[in-house]
């Protein structure tokens, strides 16, 4: 939580977001009406809160996990199509936490997401391209639970990516039960236990002599 986000929540008339997000920000809410949404009713909840903004002059904060510029575009688009003015208040992404845990920097890293609705083929091709290229770290957002770390590792091995490349899987970063696993792509492909839906994969840049 950044100071600016905390202030926005404290000063707003309405605060909307998924229940798991609202559970985190609840202590910062002063007088706002809390509007909890789920995937199935998000359109109705957004219609309601935006109606309060447009017709009753209320102020509204819609909360997203972490940073809203990291894989939160779907929610952002739903808000943007309803109102003319949206102020984006940046947050701290779980990607930044993963980068801090490994000590890698953005300028040495490629970001690939499999969290795409329109099919993952292109994203997987891009991932394989950059893994074979070998010049950067790669941070990969899996797609729970269709494409998870072990399956992804097995898939990229079958496409000729070297199995000895080092990687780390971070699970539930900043939560009390945070975990990380490190090993090679080949070892990851052999894991049979399930990973959390809150997981990031980091493929480390190969060491150069
Ligand atoms: C739709 S993205 C949203 C990311 C969010 N906007 C952010 O900046 O952290 C959700 C995905 O991010 C990853 N993720 C989010 N929070 C995480 C955490 N605390 N630990 C590990 N992975 C996380 C998981 O892969 C999850 O499926």
mmCIF file of C-alpha atoms and ligand atoms in Angstrom:
data_model
loop_
_atom_site.group_PDB
_atom_site.id
_atom_site.type_symbol
_atom_site.label_atom_id
_atom_site.label_comp_id
_atom_site.label_asym_id
_atom_site.label_seq_id
_atom_site.Cartn_x
_atom_site.Cartn_y
_atom_site.Cartn_z
ATOM 1 C CA UNK A 1 0.000 0.000 0.000
ATOM 2 C CA UNK A 2 1.450 3.369 -0.984
ATOM 3 C CA UNK A 3 0.625 6.612 0.857
ATOM 4 C CA UNK A 4 -1.176 7.972 -2.181
ATOM 5 C CA UNK A 5 -3.398 4.909 -2.430
ATOM 6 C CA UNK A 6 -4.146 5.035 1.268
ATOM 7 C CA UNK A 7 -5.190 8.699 0.949
ATOM 8 C CA UNK A 8 -7.380 7.985 -2.076
ATOM 9 C CA UNK A 9 -9.193 5.234 -0.175
ATOM 10 C CA UNK A 10 -9.597 7.376 2.930
ATOM 11 C CA UNK A 11 -11.077 10.279 0.939
ATOM 12 C CA UNK A 12 -13.364 8.337 -1.390
ATOM 13 C CA UNK A 13 -17.155 8.001 -1.109
ATOM 14 C CA UNK A 14 -17.148 4.546 -2.702
ATOM 15 C CA UNK A 15 -14.518 1.814 -2.799
ATOM 16 C CA UNK A 16 -15.034 -1.157 -5.142
ATOM 17 C CA UNK A 17 -12.927 -4.249 -5.708
ATOM 18 C CA UNK A 18 -12.792 -8.018 -5.528
ATOM 19 C CA UNK A 19 -13.445 -9.338 -2.024
ATOM 20 C CA UNK A 20 -9.855 -10.563 -1.505
ATOM 21 C CA UNK A 21 -8.565 -7.069 -2.326
ATOM 22 C CA UNK A 22 -11.124 -5.346 -0.115
ATOM 23 C CA UNK A 23 -10.068 -7.591 2.768
ATOM 24 C CA UNK A 24 -6.602 -6.060 2.549
ATOM 25 C CA UNK A 25 -7.617 -2.418 2.255
ATOM 26 C CA UNK A 26 -10.527 -2.515 4.751
ATOM 27 C CA UNK A 27 -8.444 -1.049 7.639
ATOM 28 C CA UNK A 28 -7.821 2.105 5.561
ATOM 29 C CA UNK A 29 -11.460 2.766 4.719
ATOM 30 C CA UNK A 30 -12.922 5.620 6.763
ATOM 31 C CA UNK A 31 -16.438 6.510 5.619
ATOM 32 C CA UNK A 32 -16.672 4.922 2.162
ATOM 33 C CA UNK A 33 -19.358 2.504 1.032
ATOM 34 C CA UNK A 34 -17.561 -0.761 0.259
ATOM 35 C CA UNK A 35 -18.748 -2.483 -2.927
ATOM 36 C CA UNK A 36 -17.492 -6.020 -3.195
ATOM 37 C CA UNK A 37 -17.523 -7.745 -6.563
ATOM 38 C CA UNK A 38 -16.863 -11.220 -7.951
ATOM 39 C CA UNK A 39 -16.142 -12.279 -11.540
ATOM 40 C CA UNK A 40 -19.787 -13.167 -12.066
ATOM 41 C CA UNK A 41 -21.267 -9.824 -10.912
ATOM 42 C CA UNK A 42 -18.476 -7.325 -11.657
ATOM 43 C CA UNK A 43 -20.442 -5.682 -14.492
ATOM 44 C CA UNK A 44 -23.448 -5.021 -12.232
ATOM 45 C CA UNK A 45 -21.297 -3.699 -9.367
ATOM 46 C CA UNK A 46 -19.368 -1.387 -11.709
ATOM 47 C CA UNK A 47 -22.652 -0.160 -13.233
ATOM 48 C CA UNK A 48 -23.896 0.653 -9.740
ATOM 49 C CA UNK A 49 -20.781 2.514 -8.546
ATOM 50 C CA UNK A 50 -20.350 4.441 -11.789
ATOM 51 C CA UNK A 51 -24.012 5.444 -11.650
ATOM 52 C CA UNK A 52 -23.319 6.926 -8.204
ATOM 53 C CA UNK A 53 -20.370 8.857 -9.692
ATOM 54 C CA UNK A 54 -22.211 10.141 -12.761
ATOM 55 C CA UNK A 55 -25.615 10.864 -11.244
ATOM 56 C CA UNK A 56 -24.819 11.619 -7.604
ATOM 57 C CA UNK A 57 -21.374 13.223 -7.898
ATOM 58 C CA UNK A 58 -19.703 10.630 -5.643
ATOM 59 C CA UNK A 59 -15.998 9.861 -5.784
ATOM 60 C CA UNK A 60 -14.937 6.286 -6.469
ATOM 61 C CA UNK A 61 -11.823 4.172 -6.029
ATOM 62 C CA UNK A 62 -11.658 0.814 -7.806
ATOM 63 C CA UNK A 63 -8.931 -1.301 -6.223
ATOM 64 C CA UNK A 64 -6.658 -3.761 -8.022
ATOM 65 C CA UNK A 65 -4.077 -6.144 -6.608
ATOM 66 C CA UNK A 66 -0.482 -4.936 -6.607
ATOM 67 C CA UNK A 67 0.102 -2.535 -9.470
ATOM 68 C CA UNK A 68 -2.700 -1.858 -11.919
ATOM 69 C CA UNK A 69 -0.281 -1.714 -14.874
ATOM 70 C CA UNK A 70 0.673 -5.350 -14.362
ATOM 71 C CA UNK A 71 -1.878 -7.726 -15.818
ATOM 72 C CA UNK A 72 -4.948 -5.852 -14.571
ATOM 73 C CA UNK A 73 -5.998 -4.459 -17.944
ATOM 74 C CA UNK A 74 -9.276 -6.314 -18.084
ATOM 75 C CA UNK A 75 -10.583 -4.610 -14.943
ATOM 76 C CA UNK A 76 -9.119 -1.293 -16.043
ATOM 77 C CA UNK A 77 -10.873 -1.557 -19.419
ATOM 78 C CA UNK A 78 -14.193 -2.280 -17.723
ATOM 79 C CA UNK A 79 -13.823 0.916 -15.698
ATOM 80 C CA UNK A 80 -12.529 3.002 -18.615
ATOM 81 C CA UNK A 81 -15.415 2.132 -20.888
ATOM 82 C CA UNK A 82 -17.820 3.546 -18.273
ATOM 83 C CA UNK A 83 -16.170 6.846 -17.292
ATOM 84 C CA UNK A 84 -14.267 9.598 -19.083
ATOM 85 C CA UNK A 85 -11.698 10.319 -16.432
ATOM 86 C CA UNK A 86 -9.698 7.633 -14.643
ATOM 87 C CA UNK A 87 -6.671 8.485 -12.546
ATOM 88 C CA UNK A 88 -4.212 5.604 -12.287
ATOM 89 C CA UNK A 89 -2.584 5.430 -8.876
ATOM 90 C CA UNK A 90 0.380 3.044 -9.127
ATOM 91 C CA UNK A 91 0.937 0.352 -6.548
ATOM 92 C CA UNK A 92 3.656 -2.159 -5.761
ATOM 93 C CA UNK A 93 3.426 -5.203 -7.953
ATOM 94 C CA UNK A 94 4.130 -8.768 -6.900
ATOM 95 C CA UNK A 95 6.565 -8.681 -9.868
ATOM 96 C CA UNK A 96 8.600 -6.069 -8.033
ATOM 97 C CA UNK A 97 8.603 -8.287 -4.952
ATOM 98 C CA UNK A 98 9.805 -11.254 -7.062
ATOM 99 C CA UNK A 99 12.554 -9.070 -8.539
ATOM 100 C CA UNK A 100 13.628 -7.955 -5.073
ATOM 101 C CA UNK A 101 13.750 -11.554 -3.841
ATOM 102 C CA UNK A 102 16.047 -12.558 -6.723
ATOM 103 C CA UNK A 103 17.961 -9.275 -7.034
ATOM 104 C CA UNK A 104 17.307 -8.988 -10.767
ATOM 105 C CA UNK A 105 16.627 -5.630 -12.378
ATOM 106 C CA UNK A 106 14.034 -4.655 -14.942
ATOM 107 C CA UNK A 107 16.583 -3.599 -17.547
ATOM 108 C CA UNK A 108 17.925 -7.166 -17.671
ATOM 109 C CA UNK A 109 14.518 -8.783 -17.829
ATOM 110 C CA UNK A 110 11.800 -9.731 -20.313
ATOM 111 C CA UNK A 111 8.220 -9.995 -19.058
ATOM 112 C CA UNK A 112 5.881 -12.570 -20.613
ATOM 113 C CA UNK A 113 2.350 -13.336 -19.500
ATOM 114 C CA UNK A 114 0.299 -16.455 -20.248
ATOM 115 C CA UNK A 115 -2.677 -14.731 -18.607
ATOM 116 C CA UNK A 116 -4.228 -13.922 -21.970
ATOM 117 C CA UNK A 117 -7.762 -14.765 -22.966
ATOM 118 C CA UNK A 118 -7.138 -14.897 -26.704
ATOM 119 C CA UNK A 119 -4.989 -18.075 -26.608
ATOM 120 C CA UNK A 120 -1.506 -18.607 -25.264
ATOM 121 C CA UNK A 121 0.284 -19.852 -28.427
ATOM 122 C CA UNK A 122 1.902 -16.502 -29.268
ATOM 123 C CA UNK A 123 3.021 -15.922 -25.688
ATOM 124 C CA UNK A 124 4.553 -19.413 -25.518
ATOM 125 C CA UNK A 125 6.385 -18.851 -28.829
ATOM 126 C CA UNK A 126 7.739 -15.574 -27.478
ATOM 127 C CA UNK A 127 8.837 -17.285 -24.257
ATOM 128 C CA UNK A 128 10.697 -19.999 -26.190
ATOM 129 C CA UNK A 129 12.295 -17.364 -28.431
ATOM 130 C CA UNK A 130 13.707 -15.397 -25.475
ATOM 131 C CA UNK A 131 14.761 -18.549 -23.594
ATOM 132 C CA UNK A 132 16.775 -19.714 -26.600
ATOM 133 C CA UNK A 133 18.123 -16.193 -27.110
ATOM 134 C CA UNK A 134 19.491 -16.410 -23.562
ATOM 135 C CA UNK A 135 20.375 -12.728 -23.084
ATOM 136 C CA UNK A 136 17.874 -11.775 -20.374
ATOM 137 C CA UNK A 137 16.138 -12.992 -17.273
ATOM 138 C CA UNK A 138 12.539 -13.860 -18.047
ATOM 139 C CA UNK A 139 9.658 -13.288 -15.677
ATOM 140 C CA UNK A 140 6.670 -15.380 -16.620
ATOM 141 C CA UNK A 141 3.109 -15.117 -15.376
ATOM 142 C CA UNK A 142 1.569 -18.622 -15.567
ATOM 143 C CA UNK A 143 -2.118 -19.112 -16.298
ATOM 144 C CA UNK A 144 -3.766 -20.756 -13.281
ATOM 145 C CA UNK A 145 -4.561 -23.615 -13.474
ATOM 146 C CA UNK A 146 -4.366 -24.387 -17.204
ATOM 147 C CA UNK A 147 -0.666 -23.655 -17.624
ATOM 148 C CA UNK A 148 1.288 -24.067 -14.408
ATOM 149 C CA UNK A 149 5.063 -24.267 -13.756
ATOM 150 C CA UNK A 150 5.643 -28.023 -14.199
ATOM 151 C CA UNK A 151 3.571 -28.217 -17.391
ATOM 152 C CA UNK A 152 5.163 -25.081 -18.799
ATOM 153 C CA UNK A 153 8.654 -26.441 -18.050
ATOM 154 C CA UNK A 154 7.812 -29.764 -19.750
ATOM 155 C CA UNK A 155 6.372 -27.912 -22.760
ATOM 156 C CA UNK A 156 9.393 -25.678 -23.313
ATOM 157 C CA UNK A 157 11.787 -28.615 -22.902
ATOM 158 C CA UNK A 158 9.959 -30.417 -25.685
ATOM 159 C CA UNK A 159 10.598 -27.364 -27.902
ATOM 160 C CA UNK A 160 14.368 -27.627 -27.460
ATOM 161 C CA UNK A 161 14.995 -25.150 -24.634
ATOM 162 C CA UNK A 162 18.073 -26.279 -22.622
ATOM 163 C CA UNK A 163 16.955 -28.165 -19.496
ATOM 164 C CA UNK A 164 19.862 -26.957 -17.354
ATOM 165 C CA UNK A 165 18.739 -23.326 -17.219
ATOM 166 C CA UNK A 166 18.168 -22.157 -13.642
ATOM 167 C CA UNK A 167 14.756 -20.975 -12.612
ATOM 168 C CA UNK A 168 12.784 -20.018 -9.530
ATOM 169 C CA UNK A 169 9.073 -20.284 -8.789
ATOM 170 C CA UNK A 170 7.742 -17.845 -6.188
ATOM 171 C CA UNK A 171 4.470 -18.650 -4.512
ATOM 172 C CA UNK A 172 2.256 -16.353 -2.433
ATOM 173 C CA UNK A 173 4.819 -13.565 -2.194
ATOM 174 C CA UNK A 174 4.443 -11.393 0.939
ATOM 175 C CA UNK A 175 1.797 -13.751 2.376
ATOM 176 C CA UNK A 176 2.567 -15.520 5.660
ATOM 177 C CA UNK A 177 3.023 -18.815 3.773
ATOM 178 C CA UNK A 178 5.297 -17.457 1.010
ATOM 179 C CA UNK A 179 7.480 -20.119 -0.635
ATOM 180 C CA UNK A 180 10.083 -20.335 -3.335
ATOM 181 C CA UNK A 181 11.495 -23.251 -5.281
ATOM 182 C CA UNK A 182 14.718 -23.057 -7.307
ATOM 183 C CA UNK A 183 16.250 -25.573 -9.691
ATOM 184 C CA UNK A 184 16.622 -26.314 -13.380
ATOM 185 C CA UNK A 185 13.867 -26.305 -15.997
ATOM 186 C CA UNK A 186 14.280 -30.095 -16.234
ATOM 187 C CA UNK A 187 13.787 -30.506 -12.465
ATOM 188 C CA UNK A 188 10.739 -28.245 -12.542
ATOM 189 C CA UNK A 189 9.175 -30.365 -15.276
ATOM 190 C CA UNK A 190 9.326 -33.377 -12.917
ATOM 191 C CA UNK A 191 7.461 -31.741 -10.005
ATOM 192 C CA UNK A 192 4.142 -33.440 -9.340
ATOM 193 C CA UNK A 193 2.869 -31.338 -6.425
ATOM 194 C CA UNK A 194 0.542 -28.460 -7.242
ATOM 195 C CA UNK A 195 1.720 -24.849 -7.308
ATOM 196 C CA UNK A 196 -0.392 -21.987 -5.958
ATOM 197 C CA UNK A 197 -2.500 -19.844 -8.276
ATOM 198 C CA UNK A 198 -0.375 -16.987 -6.893
ATOM 199 C CA UNK A 199 2.883 -17.972 -8.609
ATOM 200 C CA UNK A 200 5.544 -16.210 -10.649
ATOM 201 C CA UNK A 201 8.246 -18.020 -12.626
ATOM 202 C CA UNK A 202 11.679 -16.472 -13.084
ATOM 203 C CA UNK A 203 14.123 -17.941 -15.638
ATOM 204 C CA UNK A 204 17.546 -16.650 -14.737
ATOM 205 C CA UNK A 205 19.872 -15.190 -17.298
ATOM 206 C CA UNK A 206 22.512 -17.854 -18.089
ATOM 207 C CA UNK A 207 25.936 -17.081 -16.615
ATOM 208 C CA UNK A 208 28.420 -15.780 -19.192
ATOM 209 C CA UNK A 209 32.152 -16.460 -18.919
HETATM 210 C C1 LIG B 1 -3.914 -10.931 -12.957
HETATM 211 S S1 LIG B 1 -2.305 -10.883 -12.252
HETATM 212 C C2 LIG B 1 -2.342 -9.391 -11.327
HETATM 213 C C3 LIG B 1 -0.975 -8.943 -10.824
HETATM 214 C C4 LIG B 1 -1.075 -7.706 -9.947
HETATM 215 N N1 LIG B 1 -1.637 -6.579 -10.676
HETATM 216 C C5 LIG B 1 0.291 -7.299 -9.389
HETATM 217 O O1 LIG B 1 0.789 -6.239 -9.723
HETATM 218 O O2 LIG B 1 0.831 -8.062 -8.570
HETATM 219 C C6 LIG B 1 -2.498 -12.108 -11.041
HETATM 220 C C7 LIG B 1 -1.356 -13.103 -11.124
HETATM 221 O O3 LIG B 1 -0.201 -12.493 -10.583
HETATM 222 C C8 LIG B 1 0.559 -13.451 -9.850
HETATM 223 N N2 LIG B 1 0.581 -13.000 -8.455
HETATM 224 C C9 LIG B 1 -0.176 -12.029 -7.901
HETATM 225 N N3 LIG B 1 0.119 -11.865 -6.597
HETATM 226 C C10 LIG B 1 1.097 -12.763 -6.316
HETATM 227 C C11 LIG B 1 1.839 -13.091 -5.143
HETATM 228 N N4 LIG B 1 1.614 -12.462 -4.002
HETATM 229 N N5 LIG B 1 2.762 -14.070 -5.232
HETATM 230 C C12 LIG B 1 2.990 -14.712 -6.394
HETATM 231 N N6 LIG B 1 2.325 -14.449 -7.524
HETATM 232 C C13 LIG B 1 1.392 -13.495 -7.500
HETATM 233 C C14 LIG B 1 -0.164 -14.794 -9.992
HETATM 234 O O4 LIG B 1 0.411 -15.495 -11.079
HETATM 235 C C15 LIG B 1 -1.590 -14.360 -10.327
HETATM 236 O O5 LIG B 1 -2.267 -15.329 -11.084
#
